[in-house]
Amino acid sequence: MSSRHVSIDPSRTRTIDLDLWSDFVCAHCYYGTRRVAGAVARQPDPGLFRLRWRGFELDPRPAEERPTGDLYDYLARFNGSREAGRAAMNTIKAIATADGLPFHADRARPGNTADAHRLIHLAGTEGRQTELAQRLYTAYWTEGLPIADHDALAGTAERTGLDGGRVREVLSGDEFADEVVRDQQLALRMGIMGVPTVVVNRRWSLSAALPLETLAAQLLRLTAEPPEA
């Protein structure tokens, strides 16, 4: 869809809900979620948009059921070989680099992401979802953050300003686990089978991996759509 100017009627100005489903071990989500944030920043009034991060576990298996080894051993189960997995990551690295993002897949340490998603819901109670999510993506894909490790998650959350005691309290129990399950169930009801996906006002679904200019143009167009009766 080509970009075009859309006049926004001030009388219909309203909050635009953006529900963003992603998973931290998804390489396409790393750059795709940044593109969503960039597309919002390009809107005439970015303040109209309310971004909510939704959990989507690509592999919900616990540690004892997951394959051992590095990222390429893990990808070999889906791509057929370590070499195929490495080739896929090299392709994504080129995309991320073009977007100005560092990408070091060799450092990635796969794991269950349920606890990371629970912390995103905690961060939502303090308006820090985007800050924590972007920090987790950067840490996983550039620094080798073990995404399932509680100490690593706690340290990352504390660096975004969340209270360390509260973070560890959440990690030591199952708080916000129901919210993560509901995120996944809502995605299934809406027909979302893969990530990154952003849904506008619960009506329109867009791939967050679209080019930034395309995402920005589509958000601009959808902003001008009348609300549902």
XYZ file of C-alpha atoms in Angstrom:
229
model
C 0.000 0.000 0.000
C 1.423 3.333 -1.000
C 1.774 6.102 1.548
C -0.652 9.010 1.218
C -1.723 11.999 3.281
C -4.835 11.464 5.360
C -6.652 14.336 7.061
C -7.707 13.498 10.598
C -10.983 14.966 11.782
C -10.283 16.460 15.234
C -13.864 15.705 16.289
C -13.083 12.007 15.957
C -9.712 12.127 17.677
C -9.470 9.197 20.064
C -7.044 6.736 21.559
C -5.762 4.175 19.066
C -5.024 0.846 20.741
C -2.070 -1.112 19.403
C -1.756 -4.659 20.714
C 1.667 -6.027 19.851
C 2.255 -9.772 20.029
C 5.884 -10.905 20.011
C 8.358 -13.258 21.649
C 11.846 -12.382 22.802
C 13.472 -15.396 21.133
C 11.953 -14.389 17.773
C 14.606 -12.649 15.694
C 12.051 -11.046 13.392
C 10.354 -9.619 16.490
C 13.583 -7.890 17.514
C 13.541 -5.509 14.573
C 9.780 -5.682 13.947
C 8.808 -4.329 17.361
C 11.233 -1.430 16.876
C 9.570 -0.700 13.566
C 6.187 -0.453 15.289
C 7.602 2.085 17.755
C 9.162 3.979 14.851
C 5.914 3.954 12.881
C 4.062 5.433 15.859
C 6.709 8.139 16.238
C 6.111 9.169 12.604
C 2.389 9.834 13.125
C 1.058 13.413 13.220
C 0.046 12.835 16.859
C 1.931 9.898 18.407
C 0.126 10.561 21.680
C -3.050 9.099 20.182
C -1.555 5.620 20.292
C -1.604 3.273 23.285
C 0.856 0.409 22.806
C 0.236 -2.769 24.784
C 2.742 -5.608 24.675
C 1.223 -9.076 24.484
C 2.993 -12.333 25.243
C 3.289 -15.044 22.612
C 5.351 -18.102 23.541
C 6.761 -19.692 20.409
C 8.036 -22.637 22.464
C 6.306 -22.948 25.850
C 8.119 -26.150 26.846
C 9.882 -26.085 30.234
C 13.661 -26.432 30.426
C 13.618 -30.183 31.047
C 11.725 -30.787 27.805
C 13.780 -28.485 25.603
C 16.767 -29.541 23.464
C 20.216 -28.707 24.773
C 22.921 -26.841 22.871
C 23.225 -23.396 21.373
C 20.854 -21.454 19.145
C 21.948 -23.277 16.001
C 21.399 -26.696 17.589
C 17.921 -25.491 18.479
C 17.203 -24.105 15.004
C 18.427 -27.303 13.382
C 15.287 -29.022 14.687
C 13.219 -26.708 12.479
C 15.548 -25.784 9.607
C 17.173 -29.181 9.134
C 20.757 -28.259 9.977
C 22.934 -25.843 11.895
C 24.067 -24.351 8.611
C 20.501 -23.579 7.546
C 19.819 -21.937 10.893
C 22.971 -19.866 10.610
C 22.011 -18.773 7.096
C 18.589 -17.668 8.353
C 20.173 -15.657 11.158
C 22.601 -14.027 8.712
C 19.640 -12.894 6.612
C 17.970 -11.387 9.664
C 21.238 -9.762 10.718
C 21.344 -7.917 7.408
C 17.804 -6.621 8.007
C 18.556 -5.581 11.587
C 21.797 -3.900 10.586
C 20.008 -1.924 7.883
C 17.615 -0.757 10.621
C 20.547 0.352 12.749
C 20.268 -2.497 15.269
C 23.183 -4.621 16.486
C 22.576 -8.348 16.117
C 24.752 -11.164 17.476
C 22.849 -14.420 17.136
C 25.951 -16.407 18.143
C 25.458 -15.088 21.681
C 21.753 -15.980 21.958
C 20.833 -18.422 24.712
C 17.390 -19.928 24.016
C 14.976 -20.681 26.819
C 11.387 -20.493 27.984
C 10.092 -16.909 27.828
C 7.079 -17.138 30.155
C 8.823 -15.312 33.008
C 10.039 -12.546 30.706
C 6.469 -12.015 29.518
C 5.243 -11.955 33.126
C 7.698 -9.158 33.849
C 6.339 -7.223 30.879
C 2.933 -7.286 32.560
C 4.527 -6.095 35.793
C 6.185 -3.280 33.864
C 2.774 -2.388 32.462
C 1.573 -1.460 35.946
C 4.230 1.283 35.945
C 4.073 2.368 32.315
C 7.437 0.771 31.483
C 6.436 -2.011 29.080
C 8.159 -0.653 25.993
C 11.307 0.257 27.886
C 11.652 -3.218 29.417
C 10.669 -5.083 26.252
C 13.198 -3.269 24.094
C 15.880 -3.800 26.717
C 15.136 -7.539 26.842
C 15.293 -7.821 23.050
C 18.609 -5.997 22.898
C 20.073 -8.022 25.746
C 18.994 -11.355 24.252
C 20.081 -10.702 20.675
C 23.278 -8.754 21.364
C 24.542 -9.594 24.864
C 23.633 -13.238 25.357
C 21.053 -12.723 28.102
C 19.828 -16.170 29.257
C 16.170 -15.373 28.756
C 14.895 -17.913 31.309
C 17.357 -17.040 34.091
C 15.745 -15.207 36.997
C 18.873 -13.345 38.072
C 19.484 -12.099 34.525
C 15.853 -11.054 34.132
C 15.819 -9.310 37.491
C 18.972 -7.366 36.714
C 17.579 -6.250 33.373
C 14.263 -5.196 34.899
C 16.002 -3.247 37.662
C 18.040 -1.348 35.086
C 14.806 -0.113 33.544
C 13.719 1.328 36.893
C 11.533 -1.443 38.273
C 11.852 -2.179 41.978
C 14.182 -5.133 42.463
C 12.284 -6.575 45.391
C 9.006 -6.469 43.498
C 10.596 -8.036 40.427
C 11.992 -10.955 42.415
C 8.676 -11.387 44.190
C 6.980 -11.828 40.825
C 9.670 -14.168 39.534
C 9.521 -16.373 42.623
C 5.794 -17.046 42.145
C 3.264 -17.199 39.351
C 1.912 -13.647 39.379
C 0.841 -12.426 35.917
C 0.951 -15.987 34.557
C -2.777 -15.837 33.858
C -2.284 -12.610 31.917
C 0.314 -14.277 29.688
C -2.052 -17.202 29.053
C -4.854 -14.780 28.203
C -2.567 -12.995 25.754
C -1.980 -16.266 23.934
C -5.658 -17.201 23.994
C -6.652 -13.800 22.644
C -4.147 -14.190 19.828
C -5.676 -17.527 18.870
C -9.214 -16.101 18.937
C -8.079 -13.309 16.645
C -6.424 -15.738 14.260
C -2.870 -14.681 15.060
C -0.663 -17.673 14.308
C 2.747 -16.014 14.162
C 4.695 -13.019 15.401
C 5.483 -10.158 15.298
C 1.889 -9.006 14.787
C 0.273 -5.706 15.742
C -3.507 -5.321 15.928
C -5.060 -1.866 15.633
C -8.161 -1.268 17.766
C -8.901 -5.017 17.824
C -9.925 -4.724 14.155
C -6.950 -4.667 11.815
C -3.939 -6.958 11.931
C -0.557 -5.973 10.494
C 2.742 -7.772 10.354
C 5.171 -5.795 12.488
C 7.969 -6.965 10.203
C 6.670 -4.782 7.366
C 8.979 -1.972 6.230
C 8.840 1.035 8.531
C 7.427 3.310 5.838
C 4.623 0.822 5.093
C 3.725 0.442 8.756
C 3.675 4.193 9.252
C 1.443 4.708 6.196
C -1.002 2.021 7.271
C -1.237 3.375 10.809
C -1.942 6.813 9.376
C -4.729 5.400 7.207
C -6.270 3.374 10.030
C -6.191 6.354 12.367
C -8.688 8.034 10.044
C -11.046 5.039 10.026
C -14.291 5.639 11.962
C -14.661 3.709 15.210
C -16.977 0.725 15.346
C -20.543 1.579 16.180
